[in-house]
PDB file of C-alpha atoms in Angstrom:
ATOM      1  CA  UNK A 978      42.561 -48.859  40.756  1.00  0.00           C
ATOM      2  CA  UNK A 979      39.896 -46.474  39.526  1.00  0.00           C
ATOM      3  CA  UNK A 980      37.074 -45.462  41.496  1.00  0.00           C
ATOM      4  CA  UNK A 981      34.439 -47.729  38.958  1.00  0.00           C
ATOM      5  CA  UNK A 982      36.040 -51.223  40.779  1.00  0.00           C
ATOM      6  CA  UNK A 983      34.973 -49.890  43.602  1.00  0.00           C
ATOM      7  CA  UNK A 984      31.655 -49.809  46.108  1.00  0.00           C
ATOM      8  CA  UNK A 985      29.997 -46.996  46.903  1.00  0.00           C
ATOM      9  CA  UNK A 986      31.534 -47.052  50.334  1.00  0.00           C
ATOM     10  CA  UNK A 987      34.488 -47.996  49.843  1.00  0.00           C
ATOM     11  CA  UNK A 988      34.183 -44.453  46.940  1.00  0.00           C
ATOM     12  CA  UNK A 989      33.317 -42.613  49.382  1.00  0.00           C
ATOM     13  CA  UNK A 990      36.535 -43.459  51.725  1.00  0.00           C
ATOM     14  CA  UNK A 991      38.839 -42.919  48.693  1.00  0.00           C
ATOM     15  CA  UNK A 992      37.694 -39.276  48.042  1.00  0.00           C
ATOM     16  CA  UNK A 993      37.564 -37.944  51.765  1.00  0.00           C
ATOM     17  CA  UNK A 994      40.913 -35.459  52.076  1.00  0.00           C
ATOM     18  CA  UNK A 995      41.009 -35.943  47.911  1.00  0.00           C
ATOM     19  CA  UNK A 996      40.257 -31.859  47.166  1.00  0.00           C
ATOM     20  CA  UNK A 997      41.521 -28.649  48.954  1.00  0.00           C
ATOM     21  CA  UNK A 998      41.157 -25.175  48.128  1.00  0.00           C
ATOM     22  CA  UNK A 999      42.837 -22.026  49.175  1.00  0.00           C
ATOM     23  CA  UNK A1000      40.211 -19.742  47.839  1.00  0.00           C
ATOM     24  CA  UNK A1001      37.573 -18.959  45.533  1.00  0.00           C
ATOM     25  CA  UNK A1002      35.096 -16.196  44.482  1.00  0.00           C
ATOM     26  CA  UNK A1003      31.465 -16.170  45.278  1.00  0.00           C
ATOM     27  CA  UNK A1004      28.991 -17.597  42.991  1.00  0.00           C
ATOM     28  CA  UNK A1005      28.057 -20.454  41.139  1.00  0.00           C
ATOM     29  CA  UNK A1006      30.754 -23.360  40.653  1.00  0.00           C
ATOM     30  CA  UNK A1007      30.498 -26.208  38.579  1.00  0.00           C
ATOM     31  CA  UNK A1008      32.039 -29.506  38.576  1.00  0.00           C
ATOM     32  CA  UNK A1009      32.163 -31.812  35.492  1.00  0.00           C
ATOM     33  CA  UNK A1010      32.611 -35.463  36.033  1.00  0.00           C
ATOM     34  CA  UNK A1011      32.584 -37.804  33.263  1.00  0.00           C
ATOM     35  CA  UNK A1012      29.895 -40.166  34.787  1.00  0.00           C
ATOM     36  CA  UNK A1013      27.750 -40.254  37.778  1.00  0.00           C
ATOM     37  CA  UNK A1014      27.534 -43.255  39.782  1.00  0.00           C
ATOM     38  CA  UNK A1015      27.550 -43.302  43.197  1.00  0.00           C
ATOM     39  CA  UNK A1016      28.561 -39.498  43.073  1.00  0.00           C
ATOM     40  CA  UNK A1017      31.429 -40.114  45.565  1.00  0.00           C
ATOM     41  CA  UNK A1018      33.719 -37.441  43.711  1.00  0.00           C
ATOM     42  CA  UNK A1019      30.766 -35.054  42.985  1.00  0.00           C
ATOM     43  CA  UNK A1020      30.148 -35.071  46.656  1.00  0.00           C
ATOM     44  CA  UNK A1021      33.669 -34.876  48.227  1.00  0.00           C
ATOM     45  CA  UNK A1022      34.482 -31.763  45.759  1.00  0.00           C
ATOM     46  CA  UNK A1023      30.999 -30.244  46.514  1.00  0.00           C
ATOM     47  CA  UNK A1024      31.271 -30.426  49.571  1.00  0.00           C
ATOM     48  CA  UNK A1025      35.039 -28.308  49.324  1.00  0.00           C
ATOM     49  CA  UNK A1026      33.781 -26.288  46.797  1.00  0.00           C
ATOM     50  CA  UNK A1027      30.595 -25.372  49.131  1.00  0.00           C
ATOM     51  CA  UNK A1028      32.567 -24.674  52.457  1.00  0.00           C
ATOM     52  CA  UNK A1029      35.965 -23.570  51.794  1.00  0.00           C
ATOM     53  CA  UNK A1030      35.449 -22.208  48.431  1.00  0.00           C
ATOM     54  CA  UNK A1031      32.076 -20.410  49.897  1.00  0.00           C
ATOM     55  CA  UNK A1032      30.651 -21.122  46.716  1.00  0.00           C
ATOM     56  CA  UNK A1033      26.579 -20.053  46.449  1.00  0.00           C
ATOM     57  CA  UNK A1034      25.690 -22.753  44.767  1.00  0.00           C
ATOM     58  CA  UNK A1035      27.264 -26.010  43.489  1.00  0.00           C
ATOM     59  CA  UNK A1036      26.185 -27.840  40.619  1.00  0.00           C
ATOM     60  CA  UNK A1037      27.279 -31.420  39.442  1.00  0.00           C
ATOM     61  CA  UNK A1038      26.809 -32.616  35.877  1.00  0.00           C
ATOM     62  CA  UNK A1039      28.123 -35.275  33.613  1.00  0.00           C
ATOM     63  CA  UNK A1040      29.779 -34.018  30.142  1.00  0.00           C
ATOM     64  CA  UNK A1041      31.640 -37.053  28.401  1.00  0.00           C
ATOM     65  CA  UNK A1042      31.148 -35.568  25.530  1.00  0.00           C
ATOM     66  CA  UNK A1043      31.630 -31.710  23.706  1.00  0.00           C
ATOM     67  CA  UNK A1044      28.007 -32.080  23.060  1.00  0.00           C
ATOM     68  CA  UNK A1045      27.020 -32.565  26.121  1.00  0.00           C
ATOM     69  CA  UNK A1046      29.571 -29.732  27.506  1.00  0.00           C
ATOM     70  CA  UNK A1047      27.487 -27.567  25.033  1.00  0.00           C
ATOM     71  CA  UNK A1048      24.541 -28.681  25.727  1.00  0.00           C
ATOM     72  CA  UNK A1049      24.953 -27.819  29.493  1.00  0.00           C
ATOM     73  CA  UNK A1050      26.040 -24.487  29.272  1.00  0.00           C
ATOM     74  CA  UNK A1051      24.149 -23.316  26.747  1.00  0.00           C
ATOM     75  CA  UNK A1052      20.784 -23.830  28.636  1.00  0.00           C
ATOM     76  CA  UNK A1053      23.018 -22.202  32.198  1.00  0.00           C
ATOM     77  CA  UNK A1054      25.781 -19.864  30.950  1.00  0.00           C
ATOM     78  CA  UNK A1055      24.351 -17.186  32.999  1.00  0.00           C
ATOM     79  CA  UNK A1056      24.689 -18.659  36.054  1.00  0.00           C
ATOM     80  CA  UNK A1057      28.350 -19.980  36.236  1.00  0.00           C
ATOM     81  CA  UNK A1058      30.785 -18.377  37.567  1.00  0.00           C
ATOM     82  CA  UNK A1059      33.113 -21.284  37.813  1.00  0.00           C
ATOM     83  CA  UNK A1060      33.800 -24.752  36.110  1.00  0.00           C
ATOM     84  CA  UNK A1061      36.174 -27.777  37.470  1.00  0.00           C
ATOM     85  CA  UNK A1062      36.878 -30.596  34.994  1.00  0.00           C
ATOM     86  CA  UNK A1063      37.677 -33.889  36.808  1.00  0.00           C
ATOM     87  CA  UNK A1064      39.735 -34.977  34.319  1.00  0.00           C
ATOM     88  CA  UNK A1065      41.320 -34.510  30.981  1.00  0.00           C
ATOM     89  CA  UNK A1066      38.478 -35.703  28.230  1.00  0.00           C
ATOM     90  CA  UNK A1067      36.305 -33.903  29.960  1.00  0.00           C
ATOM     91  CA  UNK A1068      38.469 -30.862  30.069  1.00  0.00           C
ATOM     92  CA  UNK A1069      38.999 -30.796  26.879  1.00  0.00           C
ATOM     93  CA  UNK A1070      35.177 -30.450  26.169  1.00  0.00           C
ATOM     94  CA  UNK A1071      34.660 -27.878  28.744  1.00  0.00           C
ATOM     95  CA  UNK A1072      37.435 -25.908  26.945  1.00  0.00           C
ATOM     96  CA  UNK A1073      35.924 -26.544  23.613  1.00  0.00           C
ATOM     97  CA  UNK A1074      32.322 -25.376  24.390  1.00  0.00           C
ATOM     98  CA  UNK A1075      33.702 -22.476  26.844  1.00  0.00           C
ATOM     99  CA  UNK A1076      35.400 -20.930  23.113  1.00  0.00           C
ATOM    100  CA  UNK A1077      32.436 -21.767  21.116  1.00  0.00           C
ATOM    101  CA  UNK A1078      30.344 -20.154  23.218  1.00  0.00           C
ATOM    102  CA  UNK A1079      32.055 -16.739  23.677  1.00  0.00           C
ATOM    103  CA  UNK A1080      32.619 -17.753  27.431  1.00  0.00           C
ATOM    104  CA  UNK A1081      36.198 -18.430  27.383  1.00  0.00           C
ATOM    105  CA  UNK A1082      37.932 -15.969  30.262  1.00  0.00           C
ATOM    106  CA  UNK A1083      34.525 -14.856  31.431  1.00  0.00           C
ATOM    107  CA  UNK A1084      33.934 -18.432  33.480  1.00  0.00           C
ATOM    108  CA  UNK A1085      36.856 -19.513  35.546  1.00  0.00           C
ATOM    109  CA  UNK A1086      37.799 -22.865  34.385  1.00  0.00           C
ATOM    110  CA  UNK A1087      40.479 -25.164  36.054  1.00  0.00           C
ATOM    111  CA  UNK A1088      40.916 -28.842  34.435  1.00  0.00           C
ATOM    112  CA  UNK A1089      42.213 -32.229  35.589  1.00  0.00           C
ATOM    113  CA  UNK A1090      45.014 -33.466  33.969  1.00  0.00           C
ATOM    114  CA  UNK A1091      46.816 -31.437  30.791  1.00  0.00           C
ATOM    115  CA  UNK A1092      46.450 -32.031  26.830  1.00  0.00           C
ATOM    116  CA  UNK A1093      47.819 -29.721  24.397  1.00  0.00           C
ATOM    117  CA  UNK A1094      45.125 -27.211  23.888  1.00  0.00           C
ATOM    118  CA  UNK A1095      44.713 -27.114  27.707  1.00  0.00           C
ATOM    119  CA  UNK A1096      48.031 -26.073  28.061  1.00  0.00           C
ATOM    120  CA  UNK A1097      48.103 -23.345  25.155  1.00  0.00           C
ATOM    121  CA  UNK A1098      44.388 -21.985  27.856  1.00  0.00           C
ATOM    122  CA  UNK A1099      46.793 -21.312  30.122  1.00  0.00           C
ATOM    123  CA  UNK A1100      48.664 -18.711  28.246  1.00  0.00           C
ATOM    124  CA  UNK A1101      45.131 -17.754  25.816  1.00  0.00           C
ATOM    125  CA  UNK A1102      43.119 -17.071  29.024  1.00  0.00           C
ATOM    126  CA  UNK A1103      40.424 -20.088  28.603  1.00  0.00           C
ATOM    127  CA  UNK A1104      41.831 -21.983  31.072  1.00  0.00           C
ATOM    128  CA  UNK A1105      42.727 -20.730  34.661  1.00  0.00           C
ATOM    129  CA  UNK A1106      44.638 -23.439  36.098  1.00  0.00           C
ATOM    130  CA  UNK A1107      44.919 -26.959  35.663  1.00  0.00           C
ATOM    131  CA  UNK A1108      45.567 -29.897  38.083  1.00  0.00           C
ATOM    132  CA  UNK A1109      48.595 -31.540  37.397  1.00  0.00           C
ATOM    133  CA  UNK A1110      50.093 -35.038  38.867  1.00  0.00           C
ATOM    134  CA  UNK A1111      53.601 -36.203  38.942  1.00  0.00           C
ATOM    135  CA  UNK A1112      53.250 -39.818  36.672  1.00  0.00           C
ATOM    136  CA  UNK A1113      57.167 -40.468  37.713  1.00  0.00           C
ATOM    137  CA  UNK A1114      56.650 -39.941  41.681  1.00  0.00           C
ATOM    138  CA  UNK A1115      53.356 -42.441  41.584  1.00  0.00           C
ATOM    139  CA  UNK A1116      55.257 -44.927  39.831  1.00  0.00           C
ATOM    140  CA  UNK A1117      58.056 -44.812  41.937  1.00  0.00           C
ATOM    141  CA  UNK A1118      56.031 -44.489  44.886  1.00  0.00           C
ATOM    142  CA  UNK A1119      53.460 -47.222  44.054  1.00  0.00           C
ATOM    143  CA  UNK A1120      56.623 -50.021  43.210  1.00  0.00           C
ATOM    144  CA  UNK A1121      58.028 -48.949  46.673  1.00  0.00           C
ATOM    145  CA  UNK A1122      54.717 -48.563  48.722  1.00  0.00           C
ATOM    146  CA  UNK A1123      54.348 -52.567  46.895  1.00  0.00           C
ATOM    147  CA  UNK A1124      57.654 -54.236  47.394  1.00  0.00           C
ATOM    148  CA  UNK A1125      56.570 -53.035  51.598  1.00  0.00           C
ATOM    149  CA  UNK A1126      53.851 -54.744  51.337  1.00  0.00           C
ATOM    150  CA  UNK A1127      54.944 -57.681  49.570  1.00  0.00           C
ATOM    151  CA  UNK A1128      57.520 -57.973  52.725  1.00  0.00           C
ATOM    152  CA  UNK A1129      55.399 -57.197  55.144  1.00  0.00           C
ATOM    153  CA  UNK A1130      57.493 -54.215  56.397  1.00  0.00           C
ATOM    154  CA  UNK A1131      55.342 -51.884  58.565  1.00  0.00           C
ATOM    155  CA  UNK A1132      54.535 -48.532  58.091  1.00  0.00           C
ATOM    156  CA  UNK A1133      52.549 -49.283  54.983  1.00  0.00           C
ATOM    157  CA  UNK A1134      50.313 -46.226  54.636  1.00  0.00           C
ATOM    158  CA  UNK A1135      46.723 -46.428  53.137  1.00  0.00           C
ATOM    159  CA  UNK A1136      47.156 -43.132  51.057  1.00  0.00           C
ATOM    160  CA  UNK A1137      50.556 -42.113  49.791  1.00  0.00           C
ATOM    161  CA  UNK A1138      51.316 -38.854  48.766  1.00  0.00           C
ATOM    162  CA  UNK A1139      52.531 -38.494  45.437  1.00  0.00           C
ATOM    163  CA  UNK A1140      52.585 -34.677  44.646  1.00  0.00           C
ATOM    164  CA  UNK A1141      49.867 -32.837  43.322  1.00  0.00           C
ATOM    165  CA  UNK A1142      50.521 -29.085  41.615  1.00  0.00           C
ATOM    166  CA  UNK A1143      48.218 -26.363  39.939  1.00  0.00           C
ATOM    167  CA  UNK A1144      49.567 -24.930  37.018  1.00  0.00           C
ATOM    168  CA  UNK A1145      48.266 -21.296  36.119  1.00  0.00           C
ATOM    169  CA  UNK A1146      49.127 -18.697  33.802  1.00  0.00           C
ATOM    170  CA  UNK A1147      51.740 -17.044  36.105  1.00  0.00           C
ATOM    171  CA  UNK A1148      53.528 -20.459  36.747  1.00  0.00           C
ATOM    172  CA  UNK A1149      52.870 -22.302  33.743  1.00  0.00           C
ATOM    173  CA  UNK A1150      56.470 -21.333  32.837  1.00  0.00           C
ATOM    174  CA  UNK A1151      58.369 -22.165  35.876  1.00  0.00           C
ATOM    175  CA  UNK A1152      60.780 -25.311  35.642  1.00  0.00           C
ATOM    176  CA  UNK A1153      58.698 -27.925  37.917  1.00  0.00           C
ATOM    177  CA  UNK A1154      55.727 -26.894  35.650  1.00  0.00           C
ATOM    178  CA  UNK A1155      56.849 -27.279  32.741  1.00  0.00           C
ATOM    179  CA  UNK A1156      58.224 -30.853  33.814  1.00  0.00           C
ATOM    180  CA  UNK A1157      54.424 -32.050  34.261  1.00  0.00           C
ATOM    181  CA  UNK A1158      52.349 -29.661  32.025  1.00  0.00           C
ATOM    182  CA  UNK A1159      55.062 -31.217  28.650  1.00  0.00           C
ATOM    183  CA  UNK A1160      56.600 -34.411  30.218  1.00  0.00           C
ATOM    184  CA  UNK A1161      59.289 -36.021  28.278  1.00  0.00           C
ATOM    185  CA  UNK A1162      57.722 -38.715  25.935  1.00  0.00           C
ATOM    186  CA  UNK A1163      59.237 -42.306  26.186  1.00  0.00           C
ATOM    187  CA  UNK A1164      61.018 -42.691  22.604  1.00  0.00           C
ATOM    188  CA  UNK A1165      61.332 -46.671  21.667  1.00  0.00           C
TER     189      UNK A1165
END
């Protein structure tokens, strides 16, 4: 269920544990979400991206659109030093403006989810790493975490783990990567 169906509480239980990082550089980091509501995502990843990531500053701002992505870092593309995209649309925009603006491999960019262009950053240095999921695993996963449920089996766990991988321009090529950045396409 996406985070939209839900409360602002029970948003805010749904992102705590929801971001890690190992490490980051200093400066300013920014994270693009495609709306802000009741900012449960802006404030779980802020809150990483401020302690672990030691960031200076972190800055939160809604880009649905290219225009917007433009827009943004136009007016600010002094001050970034660092860009996460929560998920692929949104990406994609980031991406965009990053090129048209001549910032491409100055501002470390990592996106949510992968799209074509995305994956070609990877290898053209506009994107720095993107957040992949495993589709297959959650299915499978989800259907078995279910049928528990459905017979009341114990053990039923409120968060399942499902895999989670960053692709970056020294993996991008490896087998597993590969697998999730170009998934085999479903062919009626």
């Amino acid at each position: 269920m996406g985070q939209h169906h839900l409360n602002r509480s029970q948003r805010l239980g749904n992102q705590c544990g929801s971001f890690r990082c190992t490490s980051a550089g200093r400066g300013s980091l920014w994270l693009v979400d495609d709306i802000l509501t009741t900012g449960a995502t802006a404030l779980a990843a802020a809150a990483l991206m401020s302690g672990a990531a030691r960031a200076e500053t972190v800055t939160v701002f809604a880009a649905a659109s290219l225009k917007n992505a433009l827009d943004v870092l136009n007016k600010y593309k002094d001050e970034i030093n660092g860009i996460f995209a929560v998920c692929e649309p949104n990406a994609a925009g980031v991406q965009k403006a990053l090129k048209e603006l001549g910032l491409a491999g100055k501002v470390k960019f990592v996106a949510f989810d992968p799209n074509e262009a995305l994956v070609a950053g990877l290898a053209d240095d506009s994107v720095d790493g993107i957040v992949l999921q495993d589709p297959v695993t959650m299915g499978y996963q989800a259907v078995k975490t279910m049928l528990k449920k459905l017979k009341n089996e114990p053990g039923v766990e409120d968060r399942v783990k499902t895999g989670e991988y960053v692709a970056t321009p020294e993996n991008r090529d490896t087998p597993e990567m590969k697998k999730l950045l170009v998934p085999e396409q479903f062919a009626e």
